[in-house]
PDB file of C-alpha atoms in Angstrom:
ATOM      1  CA  UNK A  33      21.911 102.442 252.576  1.00 41.00           C
ATOM      2  CA  UNK A  34      25.059 104.028 253.923  1.00 42.00           C
ATOM      3  CA  UNK A  35      27.399 101.461 254.880  1.00 45.00           C
ATOM      4  CA  UNK A  36      30.128 102.908 256.739  1.00 46.00           C
ATOM      5  CA  UNK A  37      33.523 101.266 257.174  1.00 48.00           C
ATOM      6  CA  UNK A  38      33.600 101.481 260.868  1.00 54.00           C
ATOM      7  CA  UNK A  39      36.621 102.703 263.264  1.00 56.00           C
ATOM      8  CA  UNK A  40      38.924 100.569 265.217  1.00 53.00           C
ATOM      9  CA  UNK A  41      38.307 100.862 268.963  1.00 51.00           C
ATOM     10  CA  UNK A  42      41.458 102.349 269.581  1.00 46.00           C
ATOM     11  CA  UNK A  43      40.852 105.169 267.541  1.00 45.00           C
ATOM     12  CA  UNK A  44      37.661 105.969 269.009  1.00 43.00           C
ATOM     13  CA  UNK A  45      37.208 109.151 271.288  1.00 45.00           C
ATOM     14  CA  UNK A  46      33.598 108.281 272.624  1.00 51.00           C
ATOM     15  CA  UNK A  47      32.424 105.289 274.367  1.00 52.00           C
ATOM     16  CA  UNK A  48      29.002 104.792 272.696  1.00 88.00           C
ATOM     17  CA  UNK A  49      29.185 101.789 270.097  1.00 92.00           C
ATOM     18  CA  UNK A  50      26.389 100.023 268.538  1.00 93.00           C
ATOM     19  CA  UNK A  51      28.256  97.274 266.483  1.00 93.00           C
ATOM     20  CA  UNK A  52      31.239  95.862 266.933  1.00 92.00           C
ATOM     21  CA  UNK A  53      33.279  93.342 265.029  1.00 90.00           C
ATOM     22  CA  UNK A  54      37.019  92.155 265.688  1.00 85.00           C
ATOM     23  CA  UNK A  55      38.776  95.466 266.733  1.00 87.00           C
ATOM     24  CA  UNK A  56      36.369  97.716 264.786  1.00 89.00           C
ATOM     25  CA  UNK A  57      33.386  99.279 266.077  1.00 91.00           C
ATOM     26  CA  UNK A  58      30.405 101.441 264.665  1.00 91.00           C
ATOM     27  CA  UNK A  59      29.655 104.260 267.267  1.00 91.00           C
ATOM     28  CA  UNK A  60      26.010 105.363 267.995  1.00 92.00           C
ATOM     29  CA  UNK A  61      26.672 108.557 266.187  1.00 89.00           C
ATOM     30  CA  UNK A  62      27.211 106.720 263.017  1.00 88.00           C
ATOM     31  CA  UNK A  63      24.556 104.287 263.157  1.00 91.00           C
ATOM     32  CA  UNK A  64      21.904 107.416 263.676  1.00 90.00           C
ATOM     33  CA  UNK A  65      23.554 108.959 260.806  1.00 85.00           C
ATOM     34  CA  UNK A  66      22.914 105.763 258.830  1.00 85.00           C
ATOM     35  CA  UNK A  67      19.199 105.336 260.056  1.00 88.00           C
ATOM     36  CA  UNK A  68      18.430 109.054 259.479  1.00 85.00           C
ATOM     37  CA  UNK A  69      19.465 108.709 255.950  1.00 79.00           C
ATOM     38  CA  UNK A  70      17.811 105.319 255.449  1.00 82.00           C
ATOM     39  CA  UNK A  71      14.622 107.135 256.778  1.00 83.00           C
ATOM     40  CA  UNK A  72      14.527 109.582 253.645  1.00 76.00           C
ATOM     41  CA  UNK A  73      13.799 106.963 251.250  1.00 75.00           C
ATOM     42  CA  UNK A  74      10.191 106.659 252.748  1.00 76.00           C
ATOM     43  CA  UNK A  75       7.106 109.020 253.494  1.00 74.00           C
ATOM     44  CA  UNK A  76       6.850 110.586 256.788  1.00 75.00           C
ATOM     45  CA  UNK A  77       3.321 108.967 257.420  1.00 80.00           C
ATOM     46  CA  UNK A  78       4.572 105.265 257.120  1.00 84.00           C
ATOM     47  CA  UNK A  79       7.226 105.912 259.385  1.00 83.00           C
ATOM     48  CA  UNK A  80       4.807 106.772 262.202  1.00 83.00           C
ATOM     49  CA  UNK A  81       4.385 102.865 262.252  1.00 85.00           C
ATOM     50  CA  UNK A  82       6.875 101.420 265.094  1.00 84.00           C
ATOM     51  CA  UNK A  83       6.774  98.272 262.919  1.00 85.00           C
ATOM     52  CA  UNK A  84       8.083 100.038 259.968  1.00 87.00           C
ATOM     53  CA  UNK A  85      10.787 101.821 261.902  1.00 88.00           C
ATOM     54  CA  UNK A  86      11.737  98.232 263.688  1.00 88.00           C
ATOM     55  CA  UNK A  87      12.114  96.731 260.066  1.00 89.00           C
ATOM     56  CA  UNK A  88      14.163  99.878 258.776  1.00 90.00           C
ATOM     57  CA  UNK A  89      16.385  99.615 262.030  1.00 91.00           C
ATOM     58  CA  UNK A  90      16.556  95.658 261.021  1.00 90.00           C
ATOM     59  CA  UNK A  91      17.936  96.425 257.694  1.00 89.00           C
ATOM     60  CA  UNK A  92      20.325  99.102 258.616  1.00 90.00           C
ATOM     61  CA  UNK A  93      21.853  96.500 261.611  1.00 91.00           C
ATOM     62  CA  UNK A  94      22.319  93.995 258.719  1.00 88.00           C
ATOM     63  CA  UNK A  95      24.028  96.294 256.256  1.00 86.00           C
ATOM     64  CA  UNK A  96      26.560  98.057 258.819  1.00 89.00           C
ATOM     65  CA  UNK A  97      27.154  94.667 260.301  1.00 89.00           C
ATOM     66  CA  UNK A  98      28.064  92.949 256.854  1.00 84.00           C
ATOM     67  CA  UNK A  99      30.215  96.166 256.272  1.00 85.00           C
ATOM     68  CA  UNK A 100      31.750  96.186 259.488  1.00 89.00           C
ATOM     69  CA  UNK A 101      32.823  92.109 259.325  1.00 88.00           C
ATOM     70  CA  UNK A 102      34.147  92.615 255.832  1.00 85.00           C
ATOM     71  CA  UNK A 103      36.267  95.571 257.298  1.00 86.00           C
ATOM     72  CA  UNK A 104      37.764  93.665 260.109  1.00 88.00           C
ATOM     73  CA  UNK A 105      38.182  90.660 257.640  1.00 86.00           C
ATOM     74  CA  UNK A 106      40.096  92.723 255.507  1.00 87.00           C
ATOM     75  CA  UNK A 107      42.333  94.271 258.554  1.00 89.00           C
ATOM     76  CA  UNK A 108      42.996  90.466 259.648  1.00 84.00           C
ATOM     77  CA  UNK A 109      43.985  89.783 256.169  1.00 83.00           C
ATOM     78  CA  UNK A 110      46.062  92.930 255.537  1.00 86.00           C
ATOM     79  CA  UNK A 111      43.999  94.513 253.126  1.00 86.00           C
ATOM     80  CA  UNK A 112      42.504  98.264 252.991  1.00 85.00           C
ATOM     81  CA  UNK A 113      41.536 100.820 250.424  1.00 86.00           C
ATOM     82  CA  UNK A 114      43.186 103.677 250.553  1.00 88.00           C
ATOM     83  CA  UNK A 115      41.797 107.052 249.758  1.00 90.00           C
ATOM     84  CA  UNK A 116      43.730 107.206 246.614  1.00 92.00           C
ATOM     85  CA  UNK A 117      42.486 104.071 245.348  1.00 91.00           C
ATOM     86  CA  UNK A 118      38.762 104.908 245.973  1.00 91.00           C
ATOM     87  CA  UNK A 119      39.319 108.024 244.580  1.00 92.00           C
ATOM     88  CA  UNK A 120      40.343 106.671 241.054  1.00 93.00           C
ATOM     89  CA  UNK A 121      37.819 104.340 241.437  1.00 92.00           C
ATOM     90  CA  UNK A 122      34.904 106.940 241.889  1.00 92.00           C
ATOM     91  CA  UNK A 123      36.451 108.952 239.085  1.00 92.00           C
ATOM     92  CA  UNK A 124      36.411 105.947 236.682  1.00 92.00           C
ATOM     93  CA  UNK A 125      32.825 105.055 237.298  1.00 91.00           C
ATOM     94  CA  UNK A 126      31.589 108.785 237.425  1.00 91.00           C
ATOM     95  CA  UNK A 127      33.521 109.321 234.062  1.00 91.00           C
ATOM     96  CA  UNK A 128      31.015 107.120 232.031  1.00 90.00           C
ATOM     97  CA  UNK A 129      28.148 109.564 233.050  1.00 89.00           C
ATOM     98  CA  UNK A 130      27.483 113.233 232.551  1.00 91.00           C
ATOM     99  CA  UNK A 131      27.550 114.676 236.035  1.00 88.00           C
ATOM    100  CA  UNK A 132      24.099 115.661 236.123  1.00 89.00           C
ATOM    101  CA  UNK A 133      22.843 112.446 234.953  1.00 89.00           C
ATOM    102  CA  UNK A 134      24.863 110.782 237.810  1.00 88.00           C
ATOM    103  CA  UNK A 135      23.396 112.694 240.374  1.00 86.00           C
ATOM    104  CA  UNK A 136      20.104 112.179 239.012  1.00 87.00           C
ATOM    105  CA  UNK A 137      20.593 108.249 239.158  1.00 84.00           C
ATOM    106  CA  UNK A 138      21.604 108.644 242.919  1.00 81.00           C
ATOM    107  CA  UNK A 139      18.840 111.216 243.880  1.00 79.00           C
ATOM    108  CA  UNK A 140      16.285 108.365 242.097  1.00 76.00           C
ATOM    109  CA  UNK A 141      17.454 105.454 244.031  1.00 72.00           C
ATOM    110  CA  UNK A 142      17.555 107.506 247.042  1.00 68.00           C
ATOM    111  CA  UNK A 143      20.902 107.414 247.851  1.00 73.00           C
ATOM    112  CA  UNK A 144      23.919 109.941 248.925  1.00 75.00           C
ATOM    113  CA  UNK A 145      27.169 110.352 247.147  1.00 82.00           C
ATOM    114  CA  UNK A 146      28.796 109.368 250.501  1.00 79.00           C
ATOM    115  CA  UNK A 147      26.690 106.225 250.649  1.00 77.00           C
ATOM    116  CA  UNK A 148      27.473 105.453 247.304  1.00 83.00           C
ATOM    117  CA  UNK A 149      31.072 105.612 247.755  1.00 86.00           C
ATOM    118  CA  UNK A 150      30.998 103.582 250.631  1.00 80.00           C
ATOM    119  CA  UNK A 151      29.231 100.835 249.156  1.00 80.00           C
ATOM    120  CA  UNK A 152      32.080 101.150 246.246  1.00 87.00           C
ATOM    121  CA  UNK A 153      34.487 100.630 248.986  1.00 85.00           C
ATOM    122  CA  UNK A 154      32.930  97.514 250.127  1.00 81.00           C
ATOM    123  CA  UNK A 155      32.743  96.165 246.677  1.00 84.00           C
ATOM    124  CA  UNK A 156      36.762  96.910 246.296  1.00 88.00           C
ATOM    125  CA  UNK A 157      37.293  95.047 249.421  1.00 86.00           C
ATOM    126  CA  UNK A 158      35.547  92.084 248.753  1.00 82.00           C
ATOM    127  CA  UNK A 159      37.354  91.826 245.406  1.00 85.00           C
ATOM    128  CA  UNK A 160      40.949  92.339 246.962  1.00 88.00           C
ATOM    129  CA  UNK A 161      39.809  89.672 249.511  1.00 86.00           C
ATOM    130  CA  UNK A 162      38.746  87.100 246.987  1.00 84.00           C
ATOM    131  CA  UNK A 163      41.983  88.006 244.976  1.00 86.00           C
ATOM    132  CA  UNK A 164      44.403  87.508 247.781  1.00 87.00           C
ATOM    133  CA  UNK A 165      42.596  84.372 249.447  1.00 86.00           C
ATOM    134  CA  UNK A 166      42.353  82.588 246.091  1.00 85.00           C
ATOM    135  CA  UNK A 167      46.332  83.444 245.306  1.00 85.00           C
ATOM    136  CA  UNK A 168      47.175  81.862 248.818  1.00 85.00           C
ATOM    137  CA  UNK A 169      45.113  78.982 249.116  1.00 83.00           C
ATOM    138  CA  UNK A 170      44.099  77.639 245.362  1.00 86.00           C
ATOM    139  CA  UNK A 171      46.536  74.938 244.212  1.00 86.00           C
ATOM    140  CA  UNK A 172      46.693  75.036 240.342  1.00 86.00           C
ATOM    141  CA  UNK A 173      48.137  71.565 239.662  1.00 88.00           C
ATOM    142  CA  UNK A 174      48.902  69.741 236.371  1.00 89.00           C
ATOM    143  CA  UNK A 175      45.902  67.679 236.556  1.00 90.00           C
ATOM    144  CA  UNK A 176      43.515  70.190 236.971  1.00 88.00           C
ATOM    145  CA  UNK A 177      45.073  72.133 234.218  1.00 89.00           C
ATOM    146  CA  UNK A 178      44.639  68.877 232.011  1.00 90.00           C
ATOM    147  CA  UNK A 179      40.984  68.651 233.006  1.00 91.00           C
ATOM    148  CA  UNK A 180      40.598  72.278 232.225  1.00 91.00           C
ATOM    149  CA  UNK A 181      42.474  71.609 228.876  1.00 92.00           C
ATOM    150  CA  UNK A 182      40.102  68.467 227.803  1.00 93.00           C
ATOM    151  CA  UNK A 183      37.319  70.711 228.528  1.00 91.00           C
ATOM    152  CA  UNK A 184      38.504  73.448 226.404  1.00 91.00           C
ATOM    153  CA  UNK A 185      39.051  70.907 223.557  1.00 92.00           C
ATOM    154  CA  UNK A 186      35.702  69.608 223.868  1.00 92.00           C
ATOM    155  CA  UNK A 187      34.046  73.087 223.620  1.00 91.00           C
ATOM    156  CA  UNK A 188      35.856  73.397 220.358  1.00 90.00           C
ATOM    157  CA  UNK A 189      34.885  70.117 219.160  1.00 92.00           C
ATOM    158  CA  UNK A 190      38.444  68.854 218.545  1.00 91.00           C
ATOM    159  CA  UNK A 191      40.722  66.159 220.022  1.00 91.00           C
ATOM    160  CA  UNK A 192      43.327  67.009 222.247  1.00 91.00           C
ATOM    161  CA  UNK A 193      45.935  66.393 219.788  1.00 90.00           C
ATOM    162  CA  UNK A 194      44.408  68.940 217.290  1.00 91.00           C
ATOM    163  CA  UNK A 195      44.949  71.682 219.831  1.00 91.00           C
ATOM    164  CA  UNK A 196      48.496  72.903 220.399  1.00 91.00           C
ATOM    165  CA  UNK A 197      49.119  73.717 223.931  1.00 87.00           C
ATOM    166  CA  UNK A 198      50.922  76.967 223.685  1.00 90.00           C
ATOM    167  CA  UNK A 199      51.990  79.712 226.275  1.00 90.00           C
ATOM    168  CA  UNK A 200      48.738  81.811 225.594  1.00 91.00           C
ATOM    169  CA  UNK A 201      46.287  79.032 225.778  1.00 91.00           C
ATOM    170  CA  UNK A 202      48.147  78.040 229.183  1.00 91.00           C
ATOM    171  CA  UNK A 203      47.103  81.329 230.392  1.00 91.00           C
ATOM    172  CA  UNK A 204      43.594  80.998 229.329  1.00 91.00           C
ATOM    173  CA  UNK A 205      43.178  77.766 231.201  1.00 91.00           C
ATOM    174  CA  UNK A 206      44.743  79.032 234.563  1.00 90.00           C
ATOM    175  CA  UNK A 207      42.496  81.823 234.069  1.00 89.00           C
ATOM    176  CA  UNK A 208      39.221  79.478 233.580  1.00 89.00           C
ATOM    177  CA  UNK A 209      40.648  77.501 236.371  1.00 89.00           C
ATOM    178  CA  UNK A 210      40.672  80.582 238.889  1.00 87.00           C
ATOM    179  CA  UNK A 211      37.486  81.400 237.869  1.00 85.00           C
ATOM    180  CA  UNK A 212      35.988  78.139 238.243  1.00 84.00           C
ATOM    181  CA  UNK A 213      37.543  77.417 241.804  1.00 85.00           C
ATOM    182  CA  UNK A 214      37.548  80.934 243.272  1.00 85.00           C
ATOM    183  CA  UNK A 215      34.006  81.294 244.761  1.00 83.00           C
ATOM    184  CA  UNK A 216      34.412  77.978 246.496  1.00 85.00           C
ATOM    185  CA  UNK A 217      37.800  78.776 248.049  1.00 85.00           C
ATOM    186  CA  UNK A 218      36.674  82.353 248.997  1.00 82.00           C
ATOM    187  CA  UNK A 219      33.076  80.440 250.355  1.00 83.00           C
ATOM    188  CA  UNK A 220      35.445  78.151 252.476  1.00 85.00           C
ATOM    189  CA  UNK A 221      37.824  80.966 253.913  1.00 84.00           C
ATOM    190  CA  UNK A 222      34.522  83.511 254.368  1.00 81.00           C
ATOM    191  CA  UNK A 223      32.690  80.558 256.233  1.00 84.00           C
ATOM    192  CA  UNK A 224      35.775  79.945 258.647  1.00 85.00           C
ATOM    193  CA  UNK A 225      35.686  83.995 259.395  1.00 84.00           C
ATOM    194  CA  UNK A 226      32.038  83.833 260.389  1.00 81.00           C
ATOM    195  CA  UNK A 227      32.885  80.769 262.484  1.00 84.00           C
ATOM    196  CA  UNK A 228      35.211  82.541 264.722  1.00 84.00           C
ATOM    197  CA  UNK A 229      34.126  86.450 264.018  1.00 85.00           C
ATOM    198  CA  UNK A 230      31.005  87.593 264.871  1.00 85.00           C
ATOM    199  CA  UNK A 231      29.290  90.999 265.018  1.00 89.00           C
ATOM    200  CA  UNK A 232      28.326  91.927 268.564  1.00 90.00           C
ATOM    201  CA  UNK A 233      25.269  94.346 268.819  1.00 91.00           C
ATOM    202  CA  UNK A 234      24.771  96.666 271.898  1.00 92.00           C
ATOM    203  CA  UNK A 235      21.094  96.306 272.397  1.00 89.00           C
ATOM    204  CA  UNK A 236      21.087  98.161 275.981  1.00 89.00           C
ATOM    205  CA  UNK A 237      22.312 101.566 273.761  1.00 91.00           C
ATOM    206  CA  UNK A 238      20.100 100.696 270.883  1.00 91.00           C
ATOM    207  CA  UNK A 239      16.895 100.287 272.932  1.00 90.00           C
ATOM    208  CA  UNK A 240      17.841 103.320 275.043  1.00 90.00           C
ATOM    209  CA  UNK A 241      18.199 105.734 271.946  1.00 91.00           C
ATOM    210  CA  UNK A 242      15.666 103.663 270.013  1.00 91.00           C
ATOM    211  CA  UNK A 243      12.615 102.326 272.147  1.00 89.00           C
ATOM    212  CA  UNK A 244      10.853 100.811 269.126  1.00 87.00           C
ATOM    213  CA  UNK A 245      14.174  98.427 268.669  1.00 87.00           C
ATOM    214  CA  UNK A 246      13.321  96.453 271.953  1.00 83.00           C
ATOM    215  CA  UNK A 247      11.553  93.435 270.132  1.00 77.00           C
ATOM    216  CA  UNK A 248      14.571  92.509 268.220  1.00 69.00           C
ATOM    217  CA  UNK A 249      16.182  91.850 271.653  1.00 58.00           C
ATOM    218  CA  UNK A 250      13.421  89.090 272.312  1.00 56.00           C
ATOM    219  CA  UNK A 251      14.297  87.415 268.688  1.00 56.00           C
ATOM    220  CA  UNK A 252      17.842  87.414 269.132  1.00 53.00           C
ATOM    221  CA  UNK A 253      18.504  86.310 272.715  1.00 47.00           C
ATOM    222  CA  UNK A 254      20.252  88.086 275.180  1.00 42.00           C
ATOM    223  CA  UNK A 255      24.187  87.215 276.048  1.00 42.00           C
ATOM    224  CA  UNK A 256      24.473  89.451 278.963  1.00 37.00           C
ATOM    225  CA  UNK A 257      26.606  92.118 279.912  1.00 37.00           C
ATOM    226  CA  UNK A 258      24.007  94.475 277.787  1.00 41.00           C
ATOM    227  CA  UNK A 259      25.567  93.249 274.550  1.00 41.00           C
ATOM    228  CA  UNK A 260      23.868  91.067 272.277  1.00 38.00           C
ATOM    229  CA  UNK A 261      24.881  88.737 269.758  1.00 41.00           C
ATOM    230  CA  UNK A 262      21.905  87.627 267.405  1.00 37.00           C
ATOM    231  CA  UNK A 263      22.043  83.974 266.260  1.00 38.00           C
ATOM    232  CA  UNK A 264      21.619  85.243 262.787  1.00 38.00           C
ATOM    233  CA  UNK A 265      21.135  88.953 262.555  1.00 36.00           C
ATOM    234  CA  UNK A 266      18.328  90.064 260.139  1.00 34.00           C
ATOM    235  CA  UNK A 267      20.150  88.116 257.250  1.00 31.00           C
ATOM    236  CA  UNK A 268      17.980  87.812 253.847  1.00 32.00           C
ATOM    237  CA  UNK A 269      14.942  89.385 255.012  1.00 36.00           C
ATOM    238  CA  UNK A 270      13.087  91.880 253.478  1.00 37.00           C
ATOM    239  CA  UNK A 271      11.724  95.112 255.684  1.00 35.00           C
ATOM    240  CA  UNK A 272       8.960  95.996 253.204  1.00 35.00           C
ATOM    241  CA  UNK A 273       7.561  92.472 253.865  1.00 38.00           C
ATOM    242  CA  UNK A 274       8.082  92.344 257.314  1.00 36.00           C
ATOM    243  CA  UNK A 275       6.684  95.761 257.930  1.00 35.00           C
ATOM    244  CA  UNK A 276       3.439  94.503 255.903  1.00 35.00           C
ATOM    245  CA  UNK A 277       4.362  96.850 253.014  1.00 34.00           C
ATOM    246  CA  UNK A 278       3.886  94.296 250.481  1.00 32.00           C
ATOM    247  CA  UNK A 279       0.851  92.338 249.757  1.00 26.00           C
TER     248      UNK A 279
END
């Protein structure tokens, strides 16, 4: 699935958008391109079924919405992934595989190189955001490190007085504490962001271009003005199961 980062509304030359979060939008063209790429993974006969196409739209909306939310959150946090950073990450990963093997892996997964790079960029954004949030909000107290130290001694089967507290060990304890607490700290921040920033969906334009998506509006509930905001936009659903492709 192609995970486009979206562009800021002020940078748009056209007025047609499908998804918006904060100052960022996904245009109709970006959405259409993503949908067409997603269709390549399915045989033509299956896609004749409106239910299958609708399920595919749900997945595209979900993936683009998640990517757009992440982009908006990263912008608020002062984080962005430059082309140089992305190119370096791409080169590092591709360096592990012969070129033909890498291309074959993408082909077998029905993923374009552009989609793969967009997904990699999303992962880098998540890592950068998590790192910054943890650095900003995680408090490493002496008491917390003492607990980590006692747990470390227990894991060695030794008493605390038998383990010298060196500078190297202190670094290990800090790293352990960060690993243990970072997920909870990041999760609280992410929940707070979701409570004050939602992904808006322009169902009026979506239904005009893709009539098979009209039932999505009834499921989500209309908020007026031609813009729709689902209560929980297609989170955690499997398009194959929804479309009846899994027994």
